[in-house]
XYZ file of C-alpha atoms in Angstrom:
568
model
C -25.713 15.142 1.035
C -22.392 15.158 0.479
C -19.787 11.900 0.070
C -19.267 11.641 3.267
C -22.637 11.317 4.251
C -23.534 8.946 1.323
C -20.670 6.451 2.626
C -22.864 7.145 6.438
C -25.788 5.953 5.143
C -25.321 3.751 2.227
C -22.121 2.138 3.355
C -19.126 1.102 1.000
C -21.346 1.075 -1.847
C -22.467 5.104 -1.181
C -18.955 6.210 -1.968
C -19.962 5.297 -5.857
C -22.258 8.381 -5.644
C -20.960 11.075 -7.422
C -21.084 14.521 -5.015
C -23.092 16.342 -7.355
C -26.159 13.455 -8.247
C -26.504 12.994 -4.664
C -27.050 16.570 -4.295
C -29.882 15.902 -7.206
C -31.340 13.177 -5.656
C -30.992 13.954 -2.060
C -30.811 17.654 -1.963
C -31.191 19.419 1.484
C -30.849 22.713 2.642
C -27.132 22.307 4.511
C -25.790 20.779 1.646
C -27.176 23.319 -0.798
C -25.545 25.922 2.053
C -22.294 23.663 1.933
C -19.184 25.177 0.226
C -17.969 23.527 -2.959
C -15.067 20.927 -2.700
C -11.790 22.097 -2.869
C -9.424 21.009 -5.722
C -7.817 18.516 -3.507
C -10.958 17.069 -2.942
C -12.195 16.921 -6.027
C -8.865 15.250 -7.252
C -9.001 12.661 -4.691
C -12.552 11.749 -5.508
C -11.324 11.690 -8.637
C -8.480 9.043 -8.616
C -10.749 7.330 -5.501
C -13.057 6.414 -8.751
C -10.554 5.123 -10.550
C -8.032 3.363 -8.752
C -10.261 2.476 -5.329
C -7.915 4.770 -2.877
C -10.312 4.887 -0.450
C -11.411 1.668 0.070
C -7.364 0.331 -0.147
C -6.403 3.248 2.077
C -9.406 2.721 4.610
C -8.457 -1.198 5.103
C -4.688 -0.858 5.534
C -3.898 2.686 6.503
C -5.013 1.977 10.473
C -3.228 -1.468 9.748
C -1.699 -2.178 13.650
C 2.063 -3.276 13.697
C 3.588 -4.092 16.846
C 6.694 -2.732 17.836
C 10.139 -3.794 18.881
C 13.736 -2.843 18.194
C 14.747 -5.597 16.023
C 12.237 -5.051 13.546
C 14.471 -2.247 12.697
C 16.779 -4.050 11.473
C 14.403 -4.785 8.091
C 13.926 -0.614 8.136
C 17.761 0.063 8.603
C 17.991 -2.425 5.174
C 14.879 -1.023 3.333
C 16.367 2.832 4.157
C 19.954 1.963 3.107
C 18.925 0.665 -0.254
C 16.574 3.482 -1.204
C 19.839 5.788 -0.436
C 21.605 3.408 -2.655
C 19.613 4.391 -5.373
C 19.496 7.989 -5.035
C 23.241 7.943 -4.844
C 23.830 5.380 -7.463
C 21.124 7.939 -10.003
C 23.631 10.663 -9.026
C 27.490 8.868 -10.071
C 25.502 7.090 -13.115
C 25.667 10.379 -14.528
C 29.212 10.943 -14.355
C 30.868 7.596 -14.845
C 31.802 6.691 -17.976
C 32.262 2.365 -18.416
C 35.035 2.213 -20.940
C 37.963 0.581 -20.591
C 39.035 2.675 -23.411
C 42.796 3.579 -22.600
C 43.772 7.501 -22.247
C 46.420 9.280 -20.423
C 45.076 11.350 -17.097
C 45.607 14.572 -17.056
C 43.631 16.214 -14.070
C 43.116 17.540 -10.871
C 45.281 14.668 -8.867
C 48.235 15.599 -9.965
C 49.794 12.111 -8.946
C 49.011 10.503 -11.384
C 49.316 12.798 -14.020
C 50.924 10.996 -17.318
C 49.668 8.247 -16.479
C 47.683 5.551 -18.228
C 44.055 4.325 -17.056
C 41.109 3.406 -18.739
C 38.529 5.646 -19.015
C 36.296 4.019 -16.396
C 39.098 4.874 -13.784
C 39.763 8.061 -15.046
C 35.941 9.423 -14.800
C 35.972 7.698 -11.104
C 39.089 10.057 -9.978
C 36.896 12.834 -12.055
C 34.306 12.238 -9.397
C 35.813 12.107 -6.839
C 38.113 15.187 -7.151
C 35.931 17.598 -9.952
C 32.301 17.112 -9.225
C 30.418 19.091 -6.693
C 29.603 16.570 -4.148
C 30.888 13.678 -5.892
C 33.451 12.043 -3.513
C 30.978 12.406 -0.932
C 28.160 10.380 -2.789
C 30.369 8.044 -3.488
C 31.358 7.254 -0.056
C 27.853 7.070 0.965
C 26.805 5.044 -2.055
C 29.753 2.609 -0.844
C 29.147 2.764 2.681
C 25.262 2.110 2.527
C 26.037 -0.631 0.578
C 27.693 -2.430 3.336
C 25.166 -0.994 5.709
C 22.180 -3.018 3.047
C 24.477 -5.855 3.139
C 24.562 -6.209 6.979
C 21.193 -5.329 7.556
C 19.879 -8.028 5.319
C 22.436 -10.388 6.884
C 21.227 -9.543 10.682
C 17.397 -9.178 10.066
C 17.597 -12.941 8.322
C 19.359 -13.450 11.646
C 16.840 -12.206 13.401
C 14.112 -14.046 11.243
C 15.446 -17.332 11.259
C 15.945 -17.200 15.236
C 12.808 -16.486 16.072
C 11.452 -18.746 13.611
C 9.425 -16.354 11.738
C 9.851 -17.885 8.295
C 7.043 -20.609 9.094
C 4.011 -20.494 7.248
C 2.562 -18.393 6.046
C 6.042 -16.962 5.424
C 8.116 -19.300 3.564
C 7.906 -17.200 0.162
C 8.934 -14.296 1.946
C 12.005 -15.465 3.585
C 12.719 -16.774 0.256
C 12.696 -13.335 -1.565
C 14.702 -12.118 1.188
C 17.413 -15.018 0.527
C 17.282 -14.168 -3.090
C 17.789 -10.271 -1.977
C 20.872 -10.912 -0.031
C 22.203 -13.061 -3.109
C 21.565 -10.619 -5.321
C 22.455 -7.660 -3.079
C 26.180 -9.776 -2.821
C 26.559 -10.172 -7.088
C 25.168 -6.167 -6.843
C 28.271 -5.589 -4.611
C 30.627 -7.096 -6.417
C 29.692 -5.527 -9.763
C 30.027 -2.051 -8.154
C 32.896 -2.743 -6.460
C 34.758 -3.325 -10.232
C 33.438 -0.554 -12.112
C 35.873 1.712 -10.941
C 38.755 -0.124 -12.491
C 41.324 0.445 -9.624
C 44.065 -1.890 -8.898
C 42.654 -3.002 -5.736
C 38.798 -4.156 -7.667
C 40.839 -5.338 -10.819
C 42.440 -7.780 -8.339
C 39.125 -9.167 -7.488
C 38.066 -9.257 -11.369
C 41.055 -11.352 -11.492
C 39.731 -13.478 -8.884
C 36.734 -14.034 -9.666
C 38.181 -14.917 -13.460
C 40.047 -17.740 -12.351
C 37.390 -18.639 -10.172
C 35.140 -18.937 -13.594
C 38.214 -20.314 -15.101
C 37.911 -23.791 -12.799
C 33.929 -24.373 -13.628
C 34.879 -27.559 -15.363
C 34.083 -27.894 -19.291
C 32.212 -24.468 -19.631
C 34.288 -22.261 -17.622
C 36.808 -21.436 -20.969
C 33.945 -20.326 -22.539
C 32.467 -18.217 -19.863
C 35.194 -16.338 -19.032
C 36.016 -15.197 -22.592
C 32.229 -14.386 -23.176
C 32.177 -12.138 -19.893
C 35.822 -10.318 -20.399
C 35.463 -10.506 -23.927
C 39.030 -12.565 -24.518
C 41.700 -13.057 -22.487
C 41.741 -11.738 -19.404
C 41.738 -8.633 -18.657
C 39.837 -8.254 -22.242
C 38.257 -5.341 -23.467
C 34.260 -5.366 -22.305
C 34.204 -6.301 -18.503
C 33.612 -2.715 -17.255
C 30.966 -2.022 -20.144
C 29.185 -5.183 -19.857
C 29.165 -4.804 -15.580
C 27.785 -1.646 -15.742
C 24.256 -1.974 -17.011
C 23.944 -5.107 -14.479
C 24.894 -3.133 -11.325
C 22.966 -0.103 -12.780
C 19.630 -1.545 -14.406
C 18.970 -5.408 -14.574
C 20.229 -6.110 -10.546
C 18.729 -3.156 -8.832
C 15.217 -3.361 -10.690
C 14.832 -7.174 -9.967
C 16.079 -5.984 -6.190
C 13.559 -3.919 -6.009
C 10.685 -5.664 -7.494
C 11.603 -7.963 -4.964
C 11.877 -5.668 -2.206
C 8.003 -4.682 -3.134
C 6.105 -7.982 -3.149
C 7.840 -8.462 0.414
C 6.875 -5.251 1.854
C 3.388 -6.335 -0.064
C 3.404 -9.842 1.720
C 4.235 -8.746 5.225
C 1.281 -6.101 5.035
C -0.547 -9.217 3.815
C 0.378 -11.752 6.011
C 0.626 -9.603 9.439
C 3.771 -8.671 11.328
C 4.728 -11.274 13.543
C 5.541 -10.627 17.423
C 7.373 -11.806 20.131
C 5.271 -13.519 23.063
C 3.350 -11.665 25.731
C -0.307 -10.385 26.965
C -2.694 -10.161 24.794
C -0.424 -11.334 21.135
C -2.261 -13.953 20.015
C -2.024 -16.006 16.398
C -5.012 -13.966 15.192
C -4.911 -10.672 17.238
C -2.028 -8.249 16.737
C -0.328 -5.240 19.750
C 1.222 -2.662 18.573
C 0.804 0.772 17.142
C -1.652 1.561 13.803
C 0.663 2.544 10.544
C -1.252 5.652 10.010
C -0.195 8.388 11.849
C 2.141 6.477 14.614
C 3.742 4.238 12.518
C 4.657 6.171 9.448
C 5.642 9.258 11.702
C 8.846 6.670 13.515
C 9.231 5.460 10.185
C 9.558 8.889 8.478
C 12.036 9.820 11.160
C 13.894 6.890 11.171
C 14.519 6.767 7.440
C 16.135 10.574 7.968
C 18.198 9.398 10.828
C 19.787 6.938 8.439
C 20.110 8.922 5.808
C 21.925 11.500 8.235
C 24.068 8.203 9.912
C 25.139 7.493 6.321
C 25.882 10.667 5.042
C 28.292 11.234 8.273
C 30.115 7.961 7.643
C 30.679 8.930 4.223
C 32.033 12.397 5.336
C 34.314 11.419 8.109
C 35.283 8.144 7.382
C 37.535 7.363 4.234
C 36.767 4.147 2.057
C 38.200 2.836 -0.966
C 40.355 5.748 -1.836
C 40.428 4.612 -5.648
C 43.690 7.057 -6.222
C 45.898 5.335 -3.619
C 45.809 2.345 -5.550
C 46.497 3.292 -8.888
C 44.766 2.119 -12.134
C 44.669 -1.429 -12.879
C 47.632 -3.239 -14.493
C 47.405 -7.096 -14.964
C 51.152 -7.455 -14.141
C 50.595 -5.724 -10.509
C 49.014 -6.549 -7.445
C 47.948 -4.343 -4.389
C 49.453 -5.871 -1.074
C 46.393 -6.388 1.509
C 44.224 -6.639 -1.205
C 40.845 -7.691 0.706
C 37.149 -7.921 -0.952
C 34.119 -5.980 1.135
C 33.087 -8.047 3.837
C 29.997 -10.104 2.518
C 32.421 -11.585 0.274
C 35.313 -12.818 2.691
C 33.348 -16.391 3.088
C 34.289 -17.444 -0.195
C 37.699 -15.829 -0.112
C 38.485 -17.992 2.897
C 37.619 -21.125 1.531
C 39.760 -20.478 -1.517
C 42.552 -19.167 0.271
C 42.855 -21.945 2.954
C 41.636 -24.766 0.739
C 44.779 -27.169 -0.494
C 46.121 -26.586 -3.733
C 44.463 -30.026 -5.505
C 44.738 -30.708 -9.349
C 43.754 -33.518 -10.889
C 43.970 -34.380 -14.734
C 40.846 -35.950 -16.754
C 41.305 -37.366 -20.573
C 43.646 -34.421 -20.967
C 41.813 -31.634 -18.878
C 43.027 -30.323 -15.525
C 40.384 -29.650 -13.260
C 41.233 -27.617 -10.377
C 39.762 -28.831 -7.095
C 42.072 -26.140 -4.908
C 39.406 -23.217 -6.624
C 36.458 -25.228 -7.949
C 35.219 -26.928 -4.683
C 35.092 -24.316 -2.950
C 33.726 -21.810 -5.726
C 31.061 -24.483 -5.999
C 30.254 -24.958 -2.096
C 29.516 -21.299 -1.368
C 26.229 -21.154 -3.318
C 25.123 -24.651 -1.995
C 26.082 -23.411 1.572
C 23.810 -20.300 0.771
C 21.249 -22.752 -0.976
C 20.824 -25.096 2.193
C 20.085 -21.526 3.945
C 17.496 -20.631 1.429
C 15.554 -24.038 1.248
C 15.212 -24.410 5.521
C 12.394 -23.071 6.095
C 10.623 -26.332 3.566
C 13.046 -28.579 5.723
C 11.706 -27.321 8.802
C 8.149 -27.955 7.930
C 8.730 -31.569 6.615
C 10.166 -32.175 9.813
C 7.291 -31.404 11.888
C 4.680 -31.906 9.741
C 3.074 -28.702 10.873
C 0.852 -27.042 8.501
C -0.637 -24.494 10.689
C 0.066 -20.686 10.587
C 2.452 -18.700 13.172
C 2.443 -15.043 13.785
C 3.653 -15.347 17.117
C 7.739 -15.995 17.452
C 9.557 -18.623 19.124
C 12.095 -17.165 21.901
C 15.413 -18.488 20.407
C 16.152 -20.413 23.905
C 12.600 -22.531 23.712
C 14.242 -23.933 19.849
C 17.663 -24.826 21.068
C 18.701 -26.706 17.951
C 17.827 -24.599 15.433
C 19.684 -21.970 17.651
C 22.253 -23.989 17.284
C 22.414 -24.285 13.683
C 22.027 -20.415 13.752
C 25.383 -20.018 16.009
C 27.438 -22.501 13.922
C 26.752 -21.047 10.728
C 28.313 -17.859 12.164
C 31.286 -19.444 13.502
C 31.698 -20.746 9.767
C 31.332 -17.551 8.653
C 33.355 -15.929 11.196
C 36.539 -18.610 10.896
C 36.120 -18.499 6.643
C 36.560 -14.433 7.266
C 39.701 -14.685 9.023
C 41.476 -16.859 6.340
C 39.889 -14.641 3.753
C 41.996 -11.959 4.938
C 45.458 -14.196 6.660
C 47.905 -11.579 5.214
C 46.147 -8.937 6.828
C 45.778 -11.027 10.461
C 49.429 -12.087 9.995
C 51.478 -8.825 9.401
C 48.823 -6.692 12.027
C 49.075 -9.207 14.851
C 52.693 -10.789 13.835
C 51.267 -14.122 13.386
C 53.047 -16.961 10.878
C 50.518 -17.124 7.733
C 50.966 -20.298 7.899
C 49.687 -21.229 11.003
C 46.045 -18.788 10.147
C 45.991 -21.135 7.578
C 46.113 -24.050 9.814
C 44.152 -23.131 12.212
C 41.145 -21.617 9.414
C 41.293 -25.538 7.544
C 41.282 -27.118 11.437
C 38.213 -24.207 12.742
C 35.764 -24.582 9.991
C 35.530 -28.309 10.812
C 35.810 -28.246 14.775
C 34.418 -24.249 15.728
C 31.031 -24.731 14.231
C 30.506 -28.196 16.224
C 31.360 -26.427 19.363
C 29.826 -23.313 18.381
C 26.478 -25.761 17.961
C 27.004 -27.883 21.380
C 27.390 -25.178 23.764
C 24.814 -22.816 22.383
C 22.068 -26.042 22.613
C 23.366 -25.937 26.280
C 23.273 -22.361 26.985
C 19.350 -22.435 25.574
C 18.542 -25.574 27.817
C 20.343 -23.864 30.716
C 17.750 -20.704 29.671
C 14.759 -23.126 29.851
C 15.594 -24.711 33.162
C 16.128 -20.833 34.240
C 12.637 -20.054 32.825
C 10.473 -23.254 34.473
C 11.979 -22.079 37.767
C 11.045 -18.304 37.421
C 7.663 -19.970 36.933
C 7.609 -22.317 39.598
C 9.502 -20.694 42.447
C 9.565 -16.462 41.056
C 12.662 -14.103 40.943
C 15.386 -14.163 43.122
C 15.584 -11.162 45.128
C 18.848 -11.364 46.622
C 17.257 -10.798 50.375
C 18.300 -13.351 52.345
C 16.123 -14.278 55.732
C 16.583 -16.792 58.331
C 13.360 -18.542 59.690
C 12.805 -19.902 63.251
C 14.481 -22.560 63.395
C 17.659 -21.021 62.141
C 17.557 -22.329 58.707
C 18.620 -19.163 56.032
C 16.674 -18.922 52.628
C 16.435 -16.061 49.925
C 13.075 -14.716 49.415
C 11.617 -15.081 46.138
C 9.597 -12.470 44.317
C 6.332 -13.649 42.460
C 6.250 -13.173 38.944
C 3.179 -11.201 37.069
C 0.897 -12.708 35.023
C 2.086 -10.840 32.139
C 5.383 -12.555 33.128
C 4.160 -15.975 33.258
C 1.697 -16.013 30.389
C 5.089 -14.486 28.322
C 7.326 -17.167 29.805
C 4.865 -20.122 29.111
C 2.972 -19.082 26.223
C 5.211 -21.399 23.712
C 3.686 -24.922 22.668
C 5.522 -27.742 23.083
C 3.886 -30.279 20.552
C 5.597 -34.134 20.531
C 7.809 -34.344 17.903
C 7.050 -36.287 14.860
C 7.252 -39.994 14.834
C 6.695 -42.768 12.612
C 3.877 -44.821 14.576
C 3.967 -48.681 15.322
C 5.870 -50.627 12.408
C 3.622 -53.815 13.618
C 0.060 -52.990 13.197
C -2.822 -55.251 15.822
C -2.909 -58.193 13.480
C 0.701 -58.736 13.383
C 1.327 -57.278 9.683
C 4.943 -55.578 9.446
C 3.997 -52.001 7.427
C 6.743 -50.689 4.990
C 8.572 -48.112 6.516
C 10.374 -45.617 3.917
C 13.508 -44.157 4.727
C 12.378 -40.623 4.223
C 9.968 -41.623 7.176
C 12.548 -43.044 9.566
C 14.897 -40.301 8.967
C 12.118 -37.429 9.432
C 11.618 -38.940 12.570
C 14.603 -38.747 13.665
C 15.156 -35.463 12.885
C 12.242 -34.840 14.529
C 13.483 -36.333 17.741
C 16.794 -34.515 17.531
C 15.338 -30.881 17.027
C 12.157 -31.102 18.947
C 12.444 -34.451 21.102
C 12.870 -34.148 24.367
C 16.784 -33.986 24.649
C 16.190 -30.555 23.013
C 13.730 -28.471 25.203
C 13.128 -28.730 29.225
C 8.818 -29.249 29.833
C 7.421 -25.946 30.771
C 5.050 -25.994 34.419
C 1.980 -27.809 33.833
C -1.164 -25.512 35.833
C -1.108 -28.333 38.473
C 2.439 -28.155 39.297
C 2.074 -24.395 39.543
C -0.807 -24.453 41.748
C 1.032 -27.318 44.247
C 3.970 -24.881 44.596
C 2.426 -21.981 45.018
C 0.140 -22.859 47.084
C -0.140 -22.623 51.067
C 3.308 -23.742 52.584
C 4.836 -24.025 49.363
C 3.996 -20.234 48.537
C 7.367 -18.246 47.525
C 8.722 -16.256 50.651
């Protein structure tokens, strides 16, 4: 009998049986007439015995995964930062992190006699002598803002639909320390090269270190080894961007891709998605086969960015000089939220027993990461809210969690107005503007924007709802208009599906948390903590009934549907 058959008859347990001792023990004529295994075979027996293949492979291989477009947002960032790496393995062998001063003499000719360190100088040597080089490290650069983004829009995408509740709190946590990490990644890479334009930021972010009261001396001459621009930035960046960052990164990225094969991929309401039941397509051949071909189509996206489309040219800007700076100079992106609030934020000193302490850079140095940490720690604050200790695979339709929404929108207004005053010059000179009045109007925005940003997305999701119950209630508007009888015009409605209504009403629509009588039946006043009274209210506020619209109980569908009340 061969394995096969001994897994047929003797279940998980027959796969232990070696080929040949069932052959012993169970001999028959077709398996004495059966051919011997293969080497492939025998191999994967081989490793099956060792490392359990089969039995791993057998109970996630037909794993089902549902499908939608924006879960290809998490594949766009997964694909962009294995290209990282293969481009990154490629320019590690050819830069050189010195800042070891030497006079260029190569194949740019423009800068011929002039002096660079050698970190700049093996950058232009990349870019201008190496087979392939200038292309890599355009990709390398542009699917770095391509990892960036898609780590910024699938948390988007996460944190709208709500899919960060438990069981998923730890993941949407390694995914916030991803993005952080994926940011400091950026901004090491983006100095290595030693250009005047990324020597501006070094400068930046050395007075930035610079205002980090008491320490900040200290740190700055540890990291640049002196004054700045010292003599061991480039050499002490490089192994972070290289080694340390991208192996914690991608650790990381493998207990998440671990915990979402563990925990189940969520999915959007409809027919048949249930908490425990899951519609989609199986990973093994479906799955893998759009995955495959998606990774390639990124690849091929990235590759044709970094062919056609010019970024950082490193030799238009010249080799780093502490006594120059480039005009326009503008950091990628990801990193013109903290830019803005430097560059709009008021000029503020004050002096302590002696020491200056610089508010102007400090403050908002030091609100950035708390920004980012209040981002991190919602999901907890969420589930203290509600109290909810249940698991969700199925998401929440932004509209049906209006405040949360909310939040969501505002944040990106922030971000949005803090990214205009990170790069004022740049809005000032292209659309003739007075950088003064960006300014203004960045310090006044990040304030007001977000507020409105927040009030008239809660309304636009509560306008959704009330859109929704009435789809329910009364079906789709056809647009056919019919007069009755008695001369009275009306426009016929369309019933909706089932699918349709089960999708539009699946949601729950718990009461919010509250605290319970204060006075119990024999007249004893409990103690009430403040933690409890202001969980409540949040409660109230997020889930309370100013922030959804009631969804169509079954009797109020069945009164309007039914007999006269029947849509036309």
């Amino acid at each position: 009998m061969g394995d096969d058959g001994a897994r047929r008859v003797y279940g998980d347990g027959g796969r232990q049986v070696h080929d040949d001792g069932a052959r012993r023990m169970y001999g028959t004529a077709s398996a004495r007439r059966r051919p011997p295994a293969g080497k492939g075979e025998k191999l994967a027996d081989w490793a099956d015995g060792r490392l359990g293949l089969y039995g791993l492979a057998k109970a996630n291989m037909r794993k089902v995964f549902p499908d939608h477009w924006s879960f290809m947002l998490g594949e766009v960032t997964l694909y962009s930062f294995i290209v990282l790496i293969l481009t990154g393995v490629y320019l590690t062998l050819f830069f050189e992190p010195s800042m070891q001063e030497v006079v260029y003499q190569g194949s740019y000719t423009e800068l011929n006699g002039v002096l660079m360190s050698r970190a700049f100088e093996s950058t232009l040597d990349i870019s201008f002598d190496v087979r392939g080089g200038l292309l890599m490290r355009q990709i390398h650069h542009w699917a770095a803002l391509v990892f960036i983004t898609g780590m910024m829009v699938h948390m988007m995408r996460v944190f709208f639909t709500g899919a960060f509740r438990k069981p998923r709190e730890l993941n949407w946590v390694f995914g916030w320390t991803l993005l952080m990490l994926g940011i400091i990644t950026g901004l090491t890479g983006y100095s290595l090269p030693d250009d005047l334009l990324s020597g501006t930021g070094l400068r930046f972010a050395h007075g930035a270190i610079l205002s980090i009261p008491i320490v900040g001396t200290y740190v700055a001459f540890f990291l640049f080894g002196g004054e700045f621009p010292g003599d061991d930035i480039i050499s002490r960046l490089f192994p972070v961007h290289v080694l340390l960052l991208p192996g914690i990164m991608l650790g990381l990225v493998t207990v998440h891709l671990i915990l979402v094969f563990h925990h189940k991929h969520t999915q959007f309401p409809g027919p048949g998605r249930k908490e425990r039941s899951v519609v989609g397509m199986p990973f093994l051949p479906v799955y893998m086969a759009k995955a495959g071909g998606f990774f390639f189509l990124v690849f091929g996206v990235l590759t044709i960015m970094g062919a056609i489309a010019q970024i950082n040219p490193v030799w238009a800007f010249g080799p780093y000089r502490p006594d120059l700076v480039t005009t326009g100079a503008q950091p990628d992106w990801y990193l013109g939220f903290s830019e803005g609030l430097i560059r709009v934020m008021p000029g503020w000193e004050i002096n302590l027993w002696g020491h200056t302490l610089v508010l102007g850079v400090f403050i908002p140095f030091a609100l950035f990461p708390l920004v980012m940490l209040a981002i991190g720690v919602y999901p907890f604050i969420e589930a203290w809210i509600t109290g909810d200790k249940r698991e969700h695979h199925i998401l929440d339709r932004p509209r049906n969690a209006p405040v949360r929404t909310g939040l969501g929108v505002a944040w990106l207004t922030l971000y949005a107005v803090l990214l205009i005053g990170g790069g004022n010059d740049i809005v000032a000179t292209h659309l003739h503007l007075s950088i003064n009045v960006i300014t203004w109007f960045v310090r006044i925005g990040a304030f007001v924007l977000p507020v409105v940003a927040f009030i008239v997305t809660k309304k636009i999701c509560m306008g959704l709802q009330r859109r929704d119950r009435d789809k329910v209630l009364h079906g789709r508007e056809t647009g056919t208009i019919k007069r009755l009888p008695n001369g009275e015009y009306i426009e016929v409605h369309e019933s909706l599906s089932q699918a349709e209504l089960f999708t539009l009403t699946q949601h729950e629509q718990r009461p919010p948390y509250a605290m319970g009588p204060v006075v119990d039946a024999g007249g004893v006043r409990r103690k009430v903590r403040r933690s409890e009274r202001l969980r409540a209210r949040l409660a109230k506020a997020m889930f309370g009934p100013d922030a959804r619209v009631e969804k169509p109980t079954v009797e109020e569908y069945r009164e309007i549907t039914s007999g006269d009340h029947q849509p036309h």
